[in-house]
mmCIF file of C-alpha atoms in Angstrom:
data_model
loop_
_atom_site.group_PDB
_atom_site.id
_atom_site.type_symbol
_atom_site.label_atom_id
_atom_site.label_comp_id
_atom_site.label_asym_id
_atom_site.label_seq_id
_atom_site.Cartn_x
_atom_site.Cartn_y
_atom_site.Cartn_z
ATOM 1 C CA UNK O 1 -36.653 -22.649 -17.909
ATOM 2 C CA UNK O 2 -37.581 -20.220 -15.117
ATOM 3 C CA UNK O 3 -34.177 -20.791 -13.524
ATOM 4 C CA UNK O 4 -32.475 -19.853 -16.793
ATOM 5 C CA UNK O 5 -34.524 -16.657 -17.022
ATOM 6 C CA UNK O 6 -33.708 -15.821 -13.413
ATOM 7 C CA UNK O 7 -29.986 -16.369 -13.991
ATOM 8 C CA UNK O 8 -30.111 -14.310 -17.173
ATOM 9 C CA UNK O 9 -31.958 -11.511 -15.401
ATOM 10 C CA UNK O 10 -29.517 -11.554 -12.498
ATOM 11 C CA UNK O 11 -26.579 -11.399 -14.911
ATOM 12 C CA UNK O 12 -28.064 -8.435 -16.772
ATOM 13 C CA UNK O 13 -28.795 -6.660 -13.486
ATOM 14 C CA UNK O 14 -25.235 -7.291 -12.288
ATOM 15 C CA UNK O 15 -23.792 -5.874 -15.516
ATOM 16 C CA UNK O 16 -26.017 -2.790 -15.319
ATOM 17 C CA UNK O 17 -25.178 -2.145 -11.657
ATOM 18 C CA UNK O 18 -21.449 -2.664 -12.285
ATOM 19 C CA UNK O 19 -21.549 -0.372 -15.298
ATOM 20 C CA UNK O 20 -23.385 2.335 -13.340
ATOM 21 C CA UNK O 21 -20.872 2.025 -10.491
ATOM 22 C CA UNK O 22 -17.895 2.324 -12.851
ATOM 23 C CA UNK O 23 -19.440 5.429 -14.457
ATOM 24 C CA UNK O 24 -19.923 6.918 -10.983
ATOM 25 C CA UNK O 25 -16.323 6.132 -9.987
ATOM 26 C CA UNK O 26 -14.976 7.866 -13.081
ATOM 27 C CA UNK O 27 -16.049 11.149 -11.478
ATOM 28 C CA UNK O 28 -14.010 10.459 -8.320
ATOM 29 C CA UNK O 29 -13.643 8.149 -5.291
ATOM 30 C CA UNK O 30 -16.780 6.799 -3.649
ATOM 31 C CA UNK O 31 -16.235 6.997 0.118
ATOM 32 C CA UNK O 32 -17.413 3.961 2.102
ATOM 33 C CA UNK O 33 -17.937 5.169 5.699
ATOM 34 C CA UNK O 34 -18.838 1.743 7.059
ATOM 35 C CA UNK O 35 -15.780 0.079 5.539
ATOM 36 C CA UNK O 36 -13.249 1.889 7.701
ATOM 37 C CA UNK O 37 -13.980 -0.286 10.738
ATOM 38 C CA UNK O 38 -13.627 -3.480 8.656
ATOM 39 C CA UNK O 39 -10.327 -2.350 7.143
ATOM 40 C CA UNK O 40 -9.001 -1.349 10.555
ATOM 41 C CA UNK O 41 -9.907 -4.801 11.911
ATOM 42 C CA UNK O 42 -8.180 -6.576 9.012
ATOM 43 C CA UNK O 43 -5.090 -4.392 9.465
ATOM 44 C CA UNK O 44 -5.036 -5.119 13.196
ATOM 45 C CA UNK O 45 -5.274 -8.867 12.534
ATOM 46 C CA UNK O 46 -2.484 -8.734 9.929
ATOM 47 C CA UNK O 47 -0.204 -6.520 12.019
ATOM 48 C CA UNK O 48 -1.042 -7.520 15.554
ATOM 49 C CA UNK O 49 2.354 -6.352 16.853
ATOM 50 C CA UNK O 50 1.815 -2.821 15.510
ATOM 51 C CA UNK O 51 -0.701 0.004 15.713
ATOM 52 C CA UNK O 52 -2.314 0.681 12.320
ATOM 53 C CA UNK O 53 -4.393 3.790 11.620
ATOM 54 C CA UNK O 54 -6.484 4.293 8.494
ATOM 55 C CA UNK O 55 -8.229 7.363 7.098
ATOM 56 C CA UNK O 56 -11.038 7.294 4.533
ATOM 57 C CA UNK O 57 -11.844 4.078 2.681
ATOM 58 C CA UNK O 58 -13.309 4.425 -0.811
ATOM 59 C CA UNK O 59 -13.853 2.702 -4.142
ATOM 60 C CA UNK O 60 -11.959 3.951 -7.207
ATOM 61 C CA UNK O 61 -11.308 2.775 -10.741
ATOM 62 C CA UNK O 62 -7.828 1.781 -11.831
ATOM 63 C CA UNK O 63 -5.884 4.275 -13.947
ATOM 64 C CA UNK O 64 -5.840 1.658 -16.711
ATOM 65 C CA UNK O 65 -8.855 -0.435 -17.640
ATOM 66 C CA UNK O 66 -12.129 -0.628 -15.713
ATOM 67 C CA UNK O 67 -10.956 -2.566 -12.668
ATOM 68 C CA UNK O 68 -12.316 -1.351 -9.334
ATOM 69 C CA UNK O 69 -9.969 -0.908 -6.396
ATOM 70 C CA UNK O 70 -10.312 -0.250 -2.682
ATOM 71 C CA UNK O 71 -8.454 2.938 -1.757
ATOM 72 C CA UNK O 72 -7.128 3.701 1.719
ATOM 73 C CA UNK O 73 -6.108 7.240 2.640
ATOM 74 C CA UNK O 74 -3.539 8.213 5.279
ATOM 75 C CA UNK O 75 -2.436 4.700 6.242
ATOM 76 C CA UNK O 76 0.022 4.938 9.150
ATOM 77 C CA UNK O 77 1.905 2.217 11.018
ATOM 78 C CA UNK O 78 3.260 2.699 14.548
ATOM 79 C CA UNK O 79 5.165 0.492 16.943
ATOM 80 C CA UNK O 80 3.523 -0.309 20.262
ATOM 81 C CA UNK O 81 5.760 2.350 21.833
ATOM 82 C CA UNK O 82 4.270 5.012 19.540
ATOM 83 C CA UNK O 83 7.067 5.425 16.967
ATOM 84 C CA UNK O 84 5.773 5.989 13.446
ATOM 85 C CA UNK O 85 7.630 3.646 11.101
ATOM 86 C CA UNK O 86 5.649 4.074 7.877
ATOM 87 C CA UNK O 87 3.173 6.473 6.318
ATOM 88 C CA UNK O 88 1.315 5.986 3.034
ATOM 89 C CA UNK O 89 -0.853 8.840 1.708
ATOM 90 C CA UNK O 90 -2.747 6.591 -0.717
ATOM 91 C CA UNK O 91 -2.902 2.803 -0.933
ATOM 92 C CA UNK O 92 -5.024 1.093 -3.578
ATOM 93 C CA UNK O 93 -5.747 -2.637 -3.426
ATOM 94 C CA UNK O 94 -7.152 -4.871 -6.142
ATOM 95 C CA UNK O 95 -9.425 -7.491 -4.623
ATOM 96 C CA UNK O 96 -11.100 -10.484 -6.229
ATOM 97 C CA UNK O 97 -14.780 -9.753 -5.347
ATOM 98 C CA UNK O 98 -16.050 -13.297 -5.972
ATOM 99 C CA UNK O 99 -13.251 -14.894 -3.968
ATOM 100 C CA UNK O 100 -13.802 -12.360 -1.179
ATOM 101 C CA UNK O 101 -17.512 -13.190 -0.978
ATOM 102 C CA UNK O 102 -17.035 -16.971 -1.124
ATOM 103 C CA UNK O 103 -14.098 -17.216 1.250
ATOM 104 C CA UNK O 104 -12.149 -14.337 2.790
ATOM 105 C CA UNK O 105 -10.683 -11.109 1.470
ATOM 106 C CA UNK O 106 -7.458 -11.632 -0.453
ATOM 107 C CA UNK O 107 -5.474 -8.806 -2.049
ATOM 108 C CA UNK O 108 -3.698 -9.570 -5.331
ATOM 109 C CA UNK O 109 -2.027 -6.255 -6.165
ATOM 110 C CA UNK O 110 -1.293 -3.016 -4.318
ATOM 111 C CA UNK O 111 -0.546 0.486 -5.562
ATOM 112 C CA UNK O 112 1.157 2.880 -3.133
ATOM 113 C CA UNK O 113 1.049 6.522 -4.214
ATOM 114 C CA UNK O 114 3.171 9.359 -2.828
ATOM 115 C CA UNK O 115 5.064 7.427 -0.153
ATOM 116 C CA UNK O 116 8.364 8.744 1.215
ATOM 117 C CA UNK O 117 11.389 6.550 1.973
ATOM 118 C CA UNK O 118 14.178 8.152 4.021
ATOM 119 C CA UNK O 119 17.639 6.600 4.442
ATOM 120 C CA UNK O 120 20.502 7.878 6.601
ATOM 121 C CA UNK O 121 24.235 7.222 6.381
ATOM 122 C CA UNK O 122 25.804 8.379 9.620
ATOM 123 C CA UNK O 123 29.308 9.771 10.084
ATOM 124 C CA UNK O 124 30.621 6.233 10.620
ATOM 125 C CA UNK O 125 29.206 4.998 7.318
ATOM 126 C CA UNK O 126 26.383 2.971 8.877
ATOM 127 C CA UNK O 127 23.045 2.968 7.078
ATOM 128 C CA UNK O 128 19.728 3.347 8.884
ATOM 129 C CA UNK O 129 16.095 4.050 8.063
ATOM 130 C CA UNK O 130 14.561 7.348 9.140
ATOM 131 C CA UNK O 131 10.899 7.710 10.152
ATOM 132 C CA UNK O 132 8.461 9.704 7.996
ATOM 133 C CA UNK O 133 8.698 13.464 8.413
ATOM 134 C CA UNK O 134 11.657 15.766 8.994
ATOM 135 C CA UNK O 135 13.249 14.243 12.088
ATOM 136 C CA UNK O 136 16.796 13.073 11.263
ATOM 137 C CA UNK O 137 17.697 12.108 14.828
ATOM 138 C CA UNK O 138 15.261 9.266 15.613
ATOM 139 C CA UNK O 139 16.006 6.043 13.766
ATOM 140 C CA UNK O 140 13.794 3.136 12.745
ATOM 141 C CA UNK O 141 15.280 -0.280 13.391
ATOM 142 C CA UNK O 142 15.371 -2.069 9.979
ATOM 143 C CA UNK O 143 14.558 -5.329 11.744
ATOM 144 C CA UNK O 144 11.223 -3.813 12.751
ATOM 145 C CA UNK O 145 10.400 -3.045 9.102
ATOM 146 C CA UNK O 146 11.374 -6.519 7.933
ATOM 147 C CA UNK O 147 9.448 -8.131 10.778
ATOM 148 C CA UNK O 148 6.322 -6.204 9.834
ATOM 149 C CA UNK O 149 6.711 -7.203 6.162
ATOM 150 C CA UNK O 150 7.175 -10.880 7.048
ATOM 151 C CA UNK O 151 4.130 -10.887 9.318
ATOM 152 C CA UNK O 152 1.905 -9.248 6.700
ATOM 153 C CA UNK O 153 3.068 -11.535 3.887
ATOM 154 C CA UNK O 154 2.080 -14.661 5.816
ATOM 155 C CA UNK O 155 -1.453 -13.638 6.806
ATOM 156 C CA UNK O 156 -4.661 -12.721 4.997
ATOM 157 C CA UNK O 157 -5.476 -10.450 3.296
ATOM 158 C CA UNK O 158 -1.940 -10.060 1.853
ATOM 159 C CA UNK O 159 -0.687 -13.635 1.737
ATOM 160 C CA UNK O 160 -1.777 -13.848 -1.942
ATOM 161 C CA UNK O 161 -0.115 -10.562 -2.864
ATOM 162 C CA UNK O 162 1.938 -10.818 -6.066
ATOM 163 C CA UNK O 163 2.538 -7.185 -7.090
ATOM 164 C CA UNK O 164 3.411 -3.949 -5.273
ATOM 165 C CA UNK O 165 3.549 -0.879 -7.506
ATOM 166 C CA UNK O 166 4.941 2.259 -5.834
ATOM 167 C CA UNK O 167 4.035 5.402 -7.799
ATOM 168 C CA UNK O 168 5.410 8.944 -7.350
ATOM 169 C CA UNK O 169 7.625 7.718 -4.523
ATOM 170 C CA UNK O 170 9.850 10.270 -2.804
ATOM 171 C CA UNK O 171 13.321 9.088 -1.824
ATOM 172 C CA UNK O 172 15.514 11.043 0.591
ATOM 173 C CA UNK O 173 19.108 10.030 1.270
ATOM 174 C CA UNK O 174 20.777 11.901 4.137
ATOM 175 C CA UNK O 175 24.563 11.444 3.890
ATOM 176 C CA UNK O 176 26.259 12.786 7.013
ATOM 177 C CA UNK O 177 29.666 11.564 5.889
ATOM 178 C CA UNK O 178 29.513 13.963 2.941
ATOM 179 C CA UNK O 179 27.155 16.492 4.589
ATOM 180 C CA UNK O 180 24.766 16.232 1.678
ATOM 181 C CA UNK O 181 21.115 15.370 1.165
ATOM 182 C CA UNK O 182 19.961 13.644 -1.992
ATOM 183 C CA UNK O 183 16.316 13.783 -3.073
ATOM 184 C CA UNK O 184 14.118 12.468 -5.811
ATOM 185 C CA UNK O 185 10.465 12.683 -6.746
ATOM 186 C CA UNK O 186 8.127 10.713 -8.989
ATOM 187 C CA UNK O 187 10.225 7.590 -8.590
ATOM 188 C CA UNK O 188 8.590 4.312 -9.604
ATOM 189 C CA UNK O 189 9.344 1.032 -7.829
ATOM 190 C CA UNK O 190 7.675 -2.254 -8.720
ATOM 191 C CA UNK O 191 8.057 -5.457 -6.752
ATOM 192 C CA UNK O 192 6.700 -8.859 -7.764
ATOM 193 C CA UNK O 193 6.503 -12.135 -5.862
ATOM 194 C CA UNK O 194 6.418 -15.643 -7.268
ATOM 195 C CA UNK O 195 6.360 -18.138 -4.427
ATOM 196 C CA UNK O 196 9.406 -17.425 -2.255
ATOM 197 C CA UNK O 197 11.136 -15.341 -4.943
ATOM 198 C CA UNK O 198 10.805 -11.543 -4.787
ATOM 199 C CA UNK O 199 12.107 -9.304 -7.564
ATOM 200 C CA UNK O 200 12.045 -5.530 -7.942
ATOM 201 C CA UNK O 201 12.532 -2.933 -10.678
ATOM 202 C CA UNK O 202 13.108 0.765 -9.917
ATOM 203 C CA UNK O 203 13.414 3.956 -11.950
ATOM 204 C CA UNK O 204 15.338 6.397 -9.745
ATOM 205 C CA UNK O 205 17.043 9.732 -10.454
ATOM 206 C CA UNK O 206 18.441 11.590 -7.421
ATOM 207 C CA UNK O 207 19.795 15.121 -7.170
ATOM 208 C CA UNK O 208 21.558 17.080 -4.466
ATOM 209 C CA UNK O 209 22.492 20.683 -3.759
#
């Protein structure tokens, strides 16, 4: 009987603590100073061929429901030669807390907020990826991007990832053949994975001057 009371008391305590934490998170992100080193280590393990830099790590609540997420600020990925190939202002990851405590951290879904994707068509009609920022002269080898994605998808904590939701994504299309630049803002892109099948849905409206 004592064991039942202890389990009941622990359950009530867990609910109260979780409820208090959710109420606290409704007022804004809760920064976790000690978590930055852990996240950096996980990122280094997942992307051993690249240099990953992470800003603040915090807990937030999802925009819908009461799910808690881990939020990373200013996530940047560089090649070993120092070229920046990706920059994400905000990345939110949904993690199964019980699974993470019993085994290892596994991310199920990711939200990427405010990212910028830049594509170039040169005067010969060849398409390339441009690095984050305003530089239209230095190119990012697409094979590098795909290699990074393949490496991440096969290792923890992202090998169980099933959903990537890109919110308020900025797309820039530099067309040198037509001497025009197309831009969009607040684009939504959602990608899902079921086994070896990846599907994507996008809502994109681009304008040019």
